[in-house]
Amino acid sequence: MQLHEADSLSEQIAKHIGEQIIRGELVEGERIQELRIAAELDVSRGSVREALLILERTQLIEIYPRRGALVSEMSALQVRSLFDIASLLLGQIVHRMSETWRSHEAERIQLLLEQLDLETRQGNTEKFYDLIFQGMARQHEMVGNTYLMRYYQELLPSLRRSYFLTLNISRRELQESFDLFKLVTDAVLIRKSHQATLFMEDFCRHLRNLVLESLTRMKQIELAWARRSRR
């Protein structure tokens, strides 16, 4: 686990466990073993428990009395619910960005597009979506709404977990994502806040559908393996 001085110990532990969940190293329904993590990271069990409370707010785990913490399920219903909320929050974020950007911030948006274009051509799906969603989380100054950004920050780990499922999408599907997001940034840069919001909804809908398709394929593979193991 890499240490970051800006984060508390419990926040660092939460990020460590969260990355394992996002990347599928801890699977849905799996119990988080506090003692194992405490020994593995050489930290107290109390710090691990604090980390689990942080993770519960991000919806990556669920904590049950006498059962402990379990990795939360990722179902089609939950994916739809996640993107319903993400679309609302991101729509508001780009709406505010459209109204408040300054010249140096417009340059950063243009640079982001250039980076996204490069990742699209190279087929780097994870890097592509990280640039967008984690980039949005850093727009506190432009957005100027602490409550909005806090809710989005808590949603971000679940978003990352969802689009991690799309790493095997085609180059064409990634290009479609780029084209849709470019519409968002174009609207932001001409200060068309309503259009930016609508285009962000389209972008989120497109990604939601990609995640649902990937989730369906994953569940089918799991079912096939389960049937084979019973023979």
PDB file of C-alpha atoms in Angstrom:
ATOM      1  CA  MET A   1       0.000   0.000   0.000  1.00  0.00           C
ATOM      2  CA  GLN A   2       1.461   3.356  -1.035  1.00  0.00           C
ATOM      3  CA  LEU A   3       1.311   6.058   1.626  1.00  0.00           C
ATOM      4  CA  HIS A   4      -0.111   9.513   0.868  1.00  0.00           C
ATOM      5  CA  GLU A   5       0.525  12.085   3.566  1.00  0.00           C
ATOM      6  CA  ALA A   6      -2.612  14.063   2.682  1.00  0.00           C
ATOM      7  CA  ASP A   7      -4.830  11.092   3.616  1.00  0.00           C
ATOM      8  CA  SER A   8      -5.446   9.675   7.073  1.00  0.00           C
ATOM      9  CA  LEU A   9      -4.415   6.074   7.712  1.00  0.00           C
ATOM     10  CA  SER A  10      -8.022   4.864   7.547  1.00  0.00           C
ATOM     11  CA  GLU A  11      -8.516   6.670   4.210  1.00  0.00           C
ATOM     12  CA  GLN A  12      -5.394   5.009   2.813  1.00  0.00           C
ATOM     13  CA  ILE A  13      -6.631   1.591   3.939  1.00  0.00           C
ATOM     14  CA  ALA A  14     -10.045   2.307   2.416  1.00  0.00           C
ATOM     15  CA  LYS A  15      -8.426   3.170  -0.921  1.00  0.00           C
ATOM     16  CA  HIS A  16      -6.334  -0.011  -0.791  1.00  0.00           C
ATOM     17  CA  ILE A  17      -9.379  -2.231  -0.200  1.00  0.00           C
ATOM     18  CA  GLY A  18     -11.461  -0.199  -2.634  1.00  0.00           C
ATOM     19  CA  GLU A  19      -8.969  -0.791  -5.450  1.00  0.00           C
ATOM     20  CA  GLN A  20      -9.168  -4.531  -4.815  1.00  0.00           C
ATOM     21  CA  ILE A  21     -12.955  -4.380  -5.150  1.00  0.00           C
ATOM     22  CA  ILE A  22     -12.873  -2.128  -8.226  1.00  0.00           C
ATOM     23  CA  ARG A  23     -10.460  -4.474  -9.997  1.00  0.00           C
ATOM     24  CA  GLY A  24     -12.397  -7.601  -9.091  1.00  0.00           C
ATOM     25  CA  GLU A  25      -9.777  -9.027  -6.743  1.00  0.00           C
ATOM     26  CA  LEU A  26     -12.488  -9.020  -4.064  1.00  0.00           C
ATOM     27  CA  VAL A  27     -15.759 -10.228  -5.573  1.00  0.00           C
ATOM     28  CA  GLU A  28     -19.364  -9.473  -4.679  1.00  0.00           C
ATOM     29  CA  GLY A  29     -20.542 -11.267  -1.557  1.00  0.00           C
ATOM     30  CA  GLU A  30     -16.983 -11.839  -0.323  1.00  0.00           C
ATOM     31  CA  ARG A  31     -16.393 -11.100   3.351  1.00  0.00           C
ATOM     32  CA  ILE A  32     -13.770  -8.484   4.205  1.00  0.00           C
ATOM     33  CA  GLN A  33     -11.502 -10.155   6.763  1.00  0.00           C
ATOM     34  CA  GLU A  34     -10.406  -7.435   9.176  1.00  0.00           C
ATOM     35  CA  LEU A  35      -7.659  -9.478  10.858  1.00  0.00           C
ATOM     36  CA  ARG A  36      -6.090 -10.514   7.551  1.00  0.00           C
ATOM     37  CA  ILE A  37      -6.030  -6.924   6.263  1.00  0.00           C
ATOM     38  CA  ALA A  38      -4.662  -5.588   9.559  1.00  0.00           C
ATOM     39  CA  ALA A  39      -1.834  -8.149   9.463  1.00  0.00           C
ATOM     40  CA  GLU A  40      -1.184  -7.654   5.751  1.00  0.00           C
ATOM     41  CA  LEU A  41      -0.867  -3.871   6.090  1.00  0.00           C
ATOM     42  CA  ASP A  42       0.609  -3.891   9.607  1.00  0.00           C
ATOM     43  CA  VAL A  43      -2.125  -1.624  10.995  1.00  0.00           C
ATOM     44  CA  SER A  44      -4.545  -1.879  13.894  1.00  0.00           C
ATOM     45  CA  ARG A  45      -7.912  -3.575  13.539  1.00  0.00           C
ATOM     46  CA  GLY A  46      -9.511  -0.308  14.649  1.00  0.00           C
ATOM     47  CA  SER A  47      -8.018   1.494  11.648  1.00  0.00           C
ATOM     48  CA  VAL A  48      -9.398  -1.214   9.353  1.00  0.00           C
ATOM     49  CA  ARG A  49     -12.858  -0.796  10.881  1.00  0.00           C
ATOM     50  CA  GLU A  50     -12.707   2.953  10.293  1.00  0.00           C
ATOM     51  CA  ALA A  51     -11.725   2.248   6.681  1.00  0.00           C
ATOM     52  CA  LEU A  52     -14.718  -0.050   6.253  1.00  0.00           C
ATOM     53  CA  LEU A  53     -17.065   2.721   7.406  1.00  0.00           C
ATOM     54  CA  ILE A  54     -15.563   4.963   4.711  1.00  0.00           C
ATOM     55  CA  LEU A  55     -16.072   2.239   2.099  1.00  0.00           C
ATOM     56  CA  GLU A  56     -19.677   1.751   3.159  1.00  0.00           C
ATOM     57  CA  ARG A  57     -20.401   5.369   2.183  1.00  0.00           C
ATOM     58  CA  THR A  58     -19.077   4.675  -1.316  1.00  0.00           C
ATOM     59  CA  GLN A  59     -21.449   1.686  -1.722  1.00  0.00           C
ATOM     60  CA  LEU A  60     -18.557  -0.712  -2.386  1.00  0.00           C
ATOM     61  CA  ILE A  61     -19.367  -2.754   0.730  1.00  0.00           C
ATOM     62  CA  GLU A  62     -22.294  -3.419   3.036  1.00  0.00           C
ATOM     63  CA  ILE A  63     -21.850  -3.908   6.790  1.00  0.00           C
ATOM     64  CA  TYR A  64     -24.182  -6.299   8.601  1.00  0.00           C
ATOM     65  CA  PRO A  65     -24.507  -6.941  12.350  1.00  0.00           C
ATOM     66  CA  ARG A  66     -22.729 -10.189  13.343  1.00  0.00           C
ATOM     67  CA  ARG A  67     -21.798 -10.879   9.697  1.00  0.00           C
ATOM     68  CA  GLY A  68     -19.272  -8.134   9.162  1.00  0.00           C
ATOM     69  CA  ALA A  69     -18.499  -6.333   5.904  1.00  0.00           C
ATOM     70  CA  LEU A  70     -19.332  -7.909   2.543  1.00  0.00           C
ATOM     71  CA  VAL A  71     -18.476  -6.672  -0.943  1.00  0.00           C
ATOM     72  CA  SER A  72     -21.684  -5.234  -2.349  1.00  0.00           C
ATOM     73  CA  GLU A  73     -23.504  -6.884  -5.215  1.00  0.00           C
ATOM     74  CA  MET A  74     -23.328  -5.449  -8.715  1.00  0.00           C
ATOM     75  CA  SER A  75     -26.621  -6.191 -10.426  1.00  0.00           C
ATOM     76  CA  ALA A  76     -28.263  -4.676 -13.488  1.00  0.00           C
ATOM     77  CA  LEU A  77     -30.684  -2.796 -11.221  1.00  0.00           C
ATOM     78  CA  GLN A  78     -27.834  -1.340  -9.183  1.00  0.00           C
ATOM     79  CA  VAL A  79     -25.943  -0.293 -12.315  1.00  0.00           C
ATOM     80  CA  ARG A  80     -29.029   1.529 -13.606  1.00  0.00           C
ATOM     81  CA  SER A  81     -29.550   3.199 -10.232  1.00  0.00           C
ATOM     82  CA  LEU A  82     -25.879   4.213 -10.084  1.00  0.00           C
ATOM     83  CA  PHE A  83     -25.973   5.872 -13.485  1.00  0.00           C
ATOM     84  CA  ASP A  84     -29.292   7.580 -12.747  1.00  0.00           C
ATOM     85  CA  ILE A  85     -27.578   9.418  -9.887  1.00  0.00           C
ATOM     86  CA  ALA A  86     -24.284   9.878 -11.744  1.00  0.00           C
ATOM     87  CA  SER A  87     -26.105  11.477 -14.665  1.00  0.00           C
ATOM     88  CA  LEU A  88     -27.823  13.966 -12.354  1.00  0.00           C
ATOM     89  CA  LEU A  89     -24.625  14.926 -10.510  1.00  0.00           C
ATOM     90  CA  LEU A  90     -22.444  15.142 -13.613  1.00  0.00           C
ATOM     91  CA  GLY A  91     -25.141  17.099 -15.420  1.00  0.00           C
ATOM     92  CA  GLN A  92     -25.040  19.683 -12.648  1.00  0.00           C
ATOM     93  CA  ILE A  93     -21.232  19.730 -12.646  1.00  0.00           C
ATOM     94  CA  VAL A  94     -20.930  20.481 -16.375  1.00  0.00           C
ATOM     95  CA  HIS A  95     -23.796  22.982 -16.079  1.00  0.00           C
ATOM     96  CA  ARG A  96     -21.783  24.931 -13.503  1.00  0.00           C
ATOM     97  CA  MET A  97     -18.554  24.576 -15.496  1.00  0.00           C
ATOM     98  CA  SER A  98     -20.290  26.094 -18.531  1.00  0.00           C
ATOM     99  CA  GLU A  99     -21.211  29.170 -16.533  1.00  0.00           C
ATOM    100  CA  THR A 100     -17.971  29.749 -14.642  1.00  0.00           C
ATOM    101  CA  TRP A 101     -14.904  28.687 -16.671  1.00  0.00           C
ATOM    102  CA  ARG A 102     -12.076  31.168 -17.205  1.00  0.00           C
ATOM    103  CA  SER A 103      -9.523  31.258 -20.008  1.00  0.00           C
ATOM    104  CA  HIS A 104      -6.883  29.090 -18.289  1.00  0.00           C
ATOM    105  CA  GLU A 105      -9.578  26.545 -17.403  1.00  0.00           C
ATOM    106  CA  ALA A 106     -10.753  26.415 -21.014  1.00  0.00           C
ATOM    107  CA  GLU A 107      -7.176  25.544 -21.968  1.00  0.00           C
ATOM    108  CA  ARG A 108      -7.245  22.646 -19.496  1.00  0.00           C
ATOM    109  CA  ILE A 109     -10.473  21.372 -21.049  1.00  0.00           C
ATOM    110  CA  GLN A 110      -8.871  21.468 -24.486  1.00  0.00           C
ATOM    111  CA  LEU A 111      -5.831  19.613 -23.149  1.00  0.00           C
ATOM    112  CA  LEU A 112      -8.137  16.989 -21.638  1.00  0.00           C
ATOM    113  CA  LEU A 113      -9.719  16.420 -25.040  1.00  0.00           C
ATOM    114  CA  GLU A 114      -6.294  15.929 -26.604  1.00  0.00           C
ATOM    115  CA  GLN A 115      -5.401  13.373 -23.916  1.00  0.00           C
ATOM    116  CA  LEU A 116      -8.713  11.579 -24.397  1.00  0.00           C
ATOM    117  CA  ASP A 117      -8.178  11.454 -28.149  1.00  0.00           C
ATOM    118  CA  LEU A 118      -4.768   9.842 -27.588  1.00  0.00           C
ATOM    119  CA  GLU A 119      -6.159   7.245 -25.155  1.00  0.00           C
ATOM    120  CA  THR A 120      -8.978   6.478 -27.600  1.00  0.00           C
ATOM    121  CA  ARG A 121      -6.568   5.857 -30.475  1.00  0.00           C
ATOM    122  CA  GLN A 122      -4.434   3.652 -28.222  1.00  0.00           C
ATOM    123  CA  GLY A 123      -7.478   1.772 -26.903  1.00  0.00           C
ATOM    124  CA  ASN A 124      -6.750   2.565 -23.240  1.00  0.00           C
ATOM    125  CA  THR A 125     -10.290   2.217 -21.898  1.00  0.00           C
ATOM    126  CA  GLU A 126      -9.521   2.472 -18.183  1.00  0.00           C
ATOM    127  CA  LYS A 127      -7.262   5.507 -18.634  1.00  0.00           C
ATOM    128  CA  PHE A 128      -9.873   7.135 -20.891  1.00  0.00           C
ATOM    129  CA  TYR A 129     -12.676   6.926 -18.335  1.00  0.00           C
ATOM    130  CA  ASP A 130     -10.384   7.742 -15.407  1.00  0.00           C
ATOM    131  CA  LEU A 131      -9.388  10.984 -17.132  1.00  0.00           C
ATOM    132  CA  ILE A 132     -13.039  11.969 -17.418  1.00  0.00           C
ATOM    133  CA  PHE A 133     -14.536  10.876 -14.111  1.00  0.00           C
ATOM    134  CA  GLN A 134     -11.590  11.607 -11.845  1.00  0.00           C
ATOM    135  CA  GLY A 135     -11.025  14.850 -13.752  1.00  0.00           C
ATOM    136  CA  MET A 136     -14.575  15.929 -12.944  1.00  0.00           C
ATOM    137  CA  ALA A 137     -13.898  15.254  -9.266  1.00  0.00           C
ATOM    138  CA  ARG A 138     -11.112  17.884  -9.312  1.00  0.00           C
ATOM    139  CA  GLN A 139     -13.312  20.754 -10.528  1.00  0.00           C
ATOM    140  CA  HIS A 140     -14.167  22.102  -7.063  1.00  0.00           C
ATOM    141  CA  GLU A 141     -13.153  25.669  -7.877  1.00  0.00           C
ATOM    142  CA  MET A 142     -15.090  25.850 -11.138  1.00  0.00           C
ATOM    143  CA  VAL A 143     -18.202  24.178  -9.740  1.00  0.00           C
ATOM    144  CA  GLY A 144     -18.258  26.067  -6.455  1.00  0.00           C
ATOM    145  CA  ASN A 145     -20.693  23.694  -4.726  1.00  0.00           C
ATOM    146  CA  THR A 146     -19.202  21.720  -1.842  1.00  0.00           C
ATOM    147  CA  TYR A 147     -22.256  19.502  -1.350  1.00  0.00           C
ATOM    148  CA  LEU A 148     -22.451  18.508  -5.012  1.00  0.00           C
ATOM    149  CA  MET A 149     -18.764  17.636  -5.196  1.00  0.00           C
ATOM    150  CA  ARG A 150     -18.861  15.672  -1.938  1.00  0.00           C
ATOM    151  CA  TYR A 151     -21.727  13.492  -3.170  1.00  0.00           C
ATOM    152  CA  TYR A 152     -19.922  12.942  -6.454  1.00  0.00           C
ATOM    153  CA  GLN A 153     -16.686  11.986  -4.665  1.00  0.00           C
ATOM    154  CA  GLU A 154     -18.554   9.308  -2.689  1.00  0.00           C
ATOM    155  CA  LEU A 155     -20.071   7.971  -5.919  1.00  0.00           C
ATOM    156  CA  LEU A 156     -16.779   7.854  -7.826  1.00  0.00           C
ATOM    157  CA  PRO A 157     -15.459   4.483  -6.524  1.00  0.00           C
ATOM    158  CA  SER A 158     -18.680   2.730  -7.583  1.00  0.00           C
ATOM    159  CA  LEU A 159     -18.453   4.390 -10.995  1.00  0.00           C
ATOM    160  CA  ARG A 160     -14.879   3.184 -11.371  1.00  0.00           C
ATOM    161  CA  ARG A 161     -15.943  -0.325 -10.373  1.00  0.00           C
ATOM    162  CA  SER A 162     -18.659  -0.275 -13.032  1.00  0.00           C
ATOM    163  CA  TYR A 163     -16.581   0.949 -15.966  1.00  0.00           C
ATOM    164  CA  PHE A 164     -13.741  -1.402 -15.036  1.00  0.00           C
ATOM    165  CA  LEU A 165     -16.036  -4.071 -16.511  1.00  0.00           C
ATOM    166  CA  THR A 166     -15.795  -2.403 -19.929  1.00  0.00           C
ATOM    167  CA  LEU A 167     -12.046  -2.865 -20.451  1.00  0.00           C
ATOM    168  CA  ASN A 168     -12.657  -5.306 -23.303  1.00  0.00           C
ATOM    169  CA  ILE A 169     -14.988  -3.095 -25.340  1.00  0.00           C
ATOM    170  CA  SER A 170     -14.149  -2.491 -28.988  1.00  0.00           C
ATOM    171  CA  ARG A 171     -12.222   0.513 -30.301  1.00  0.00           C
ATOM    172  CA  ARG A 172     -15.413   1.606 -32.079  1.00  0.00           C
ATOM    173  CA  GLU A 173     -17.355   1.707 -28.802  1.00  0.00           C
ATOM    174  CA  LEU A 174     -14.577   3.704 -27.152  1.00  0.00           C
ATOM    175  CA  GLN A 175     -14.617   6.122 -30.101  1.00  0.00           C
ATOM    176  CA  GLU A 176     -18.369   6.574 -29.609  1.00  0.00           C
ATOM    177  CA  SER A 177     -17.695   7.485 -25.971  1.00  0.00           C
ATOM    178  CA  PHE A 178     -15.099  10.046 -27.054  1.00  0.00           C
ATOM    179  CA  ASP A 179     -17.453  11.579 -29.623  1.00  0.00           C
ATOM    180  CA  LEU A 180     -20.238  11.894 -27.041  1.00  0.00           C
ATOM    181  CA  PHE A 181     -17.947  13.470 -24.443  1.00  0.00           C
ATOM    182  CA  LYS A 182     -16.585  15.900 -27.014  1.00  0.00           C
ATOM    183  CA  LEU A 183     -20.146  17.170 -27.468  1.00  0.00           C
ATOM    184  CA  VAL A 184     -20.206  17.840 -23.712  1.00  0.00           C
ATOM    185  CA  THR A 185     -16.965  19.824 -23.731  1.00  0.00           C
ATOM    186  CA  ASP A 186     -17.904  21.729 -26.897  1.00  0.00           C
ATOM    187  CA  ALA A 187     -21.133  22.850 -25.208  1.00  0.00           C
ATOM    188  CA  VAL A 188     -19.231  23.818 -22.044  1.00  0.00           C
ATOM    189  CA  LEU A 189     -16.758  25.934 -24.024  1.00  0.00           C
ATOM    190  CA  ILE A 190     -19.518  27.913 -25.771  1.00  0.00           C
ATOM    191  CA  ARG A 191     -21.335  28.267 -22.434  1.00  0.00           C
ATOM    192  CA  LYS A 192     -24.407  26.307 -23.533  1.00  0.00           C
ATOM    193  CA  SER A 193     -25.081  24.902 -20.068  1.00  0.00           C
ATOM    194  CA  HIS A 194     -28.393  23.232 -20.917  1.00  0.00           C
ATOM    195  CA  GLN A 195     -26.880  21.467 -23.915  1.00  0.00           C
ATOM    196  CA  ALA A 196     -23.876  20.371 -21.856  1.00  0.00           C
ATOM    197  CA  THR A 197     -26.228  18.777 -19.330  1.00  0.00           C
ATOM    198  CA  LEU A 198     -28.194  16.931 -22.026  1.00  0.00           C
ATOM    199  CA  PHE A 199     -25.037  15.695 -23.748  1.00  0.00           C
ATOM    200  CA  MET A 200     -23.650  14.466 -20.417  1.00  0.00           C
ATOM    201  CA  GLU A 201     -26.856  12.482 -19.928  1.00  0.00           C
ATOM    202  CA  ASP A 202     -26.303  10.894 -23.353  1.00  0.00           C
ATOM    203  CA  PHE A 203     -22.702  10.076 -22.442  1.00  0.00           C
ATOM    204  CA  CYS A 204     -23.739   8.458 -19.145  1.00  0.00           C
ATOM    205  CA  ARG A 205     -26.483   6.491 -20.882  1.00  0.00           C
ATOM    206  CA  HIS A 206     -24.005   5.176 -23.440  1.00  0.00           C
ATOM    207  CA  LEU A 207     -21.548   4.068 -20.742  1.00  0.00           C
ATOM    208  CA  ARG A 208     -24.352   2.540 -18.658  1.00  0.00           C
ATOM    209  CA  ASN A 209     -25.351   0.378 -21.621  1.00  0.00           C
ATOM    210  CA  LEU A 210     -21.756  -0.748 -22.157  1.00  0.00           C
ATOM    211  CA  VAL A 211     -21.488  -1.684 -18.475  1.00  0.00           C
ATOM    212  CA  LEU A 212     -24.787  -3.597 -18.584  1.00  0.00           C
ATOM    213  CA  GLU A 213     -23.656  -5.537 -21.658  1.00  0.00           C
ATOM    214  CA  SER A 214     -20.354  -6.405 -19.981  1.00  0.00           C
ATOM    215  CA  LEU A 215     -22.137  -7.381 -16.762  1.00  0.00           C
ATOM    216  CA  THR A 216     -24.481  -9.693 -18.667  1.00  0.00           C
ATOM    217  CA  ARG A 217     -21.542 -11.422 -20.372  1.00  0.00           C
ATOM    218  CA  MET A 218     -19.745 -11.812 -17.033  1.00  0.00           C
ATOM    219  CA  LYS A 219     -22.816 -13.345 -15.361  1.00  0.00           C
ATOM    220  CA  GLN A 220     -23.262 -15.742 -18.296  1.00  0.00           C
ATOM    221  CA  ILE A 221     -19.659 -16.909 -17.958  1.00  0.00           C
ATOM    222  CA  GLU A 222     -20.061 -17.397 -14.203  1.00  0.00           C
ATOM    223  CA  LEU A 223     -23.250 -19.413 -14.776  1.00  0.00           C
ATOM    224  CA  ALA A 224     -21.561 -21.573 -17.407  1.00  0.00           C
ATOM    225  CA  TRP A 225     -18.667 -22.348 -15.055  1.00  0.00           C
ATOM    226  CA  ALA A 226     -21.073 -23.145 -12.208  1.00  0.00           C
ATOM    227  CA  ARG A 227     -22.983 -25.593 -14.412  1.00  0.00           C
ATOM    228  CA  ARG A 228     -19.773 -27.236 -15.594  1.00  0.00           C
ATOM    229  CA  SER A 229     -18.503 -27.668 -12.023  1.00  0.00           C
ATOM    230  CA  ARG A 230     -21.713 -29.517 -11.054  1.00  0.00           C
ATOM    231  CA  ARG A 231     -21.256 -32.173 -13.753  1.00  0.00           C
TER     232      ARG A 231
END
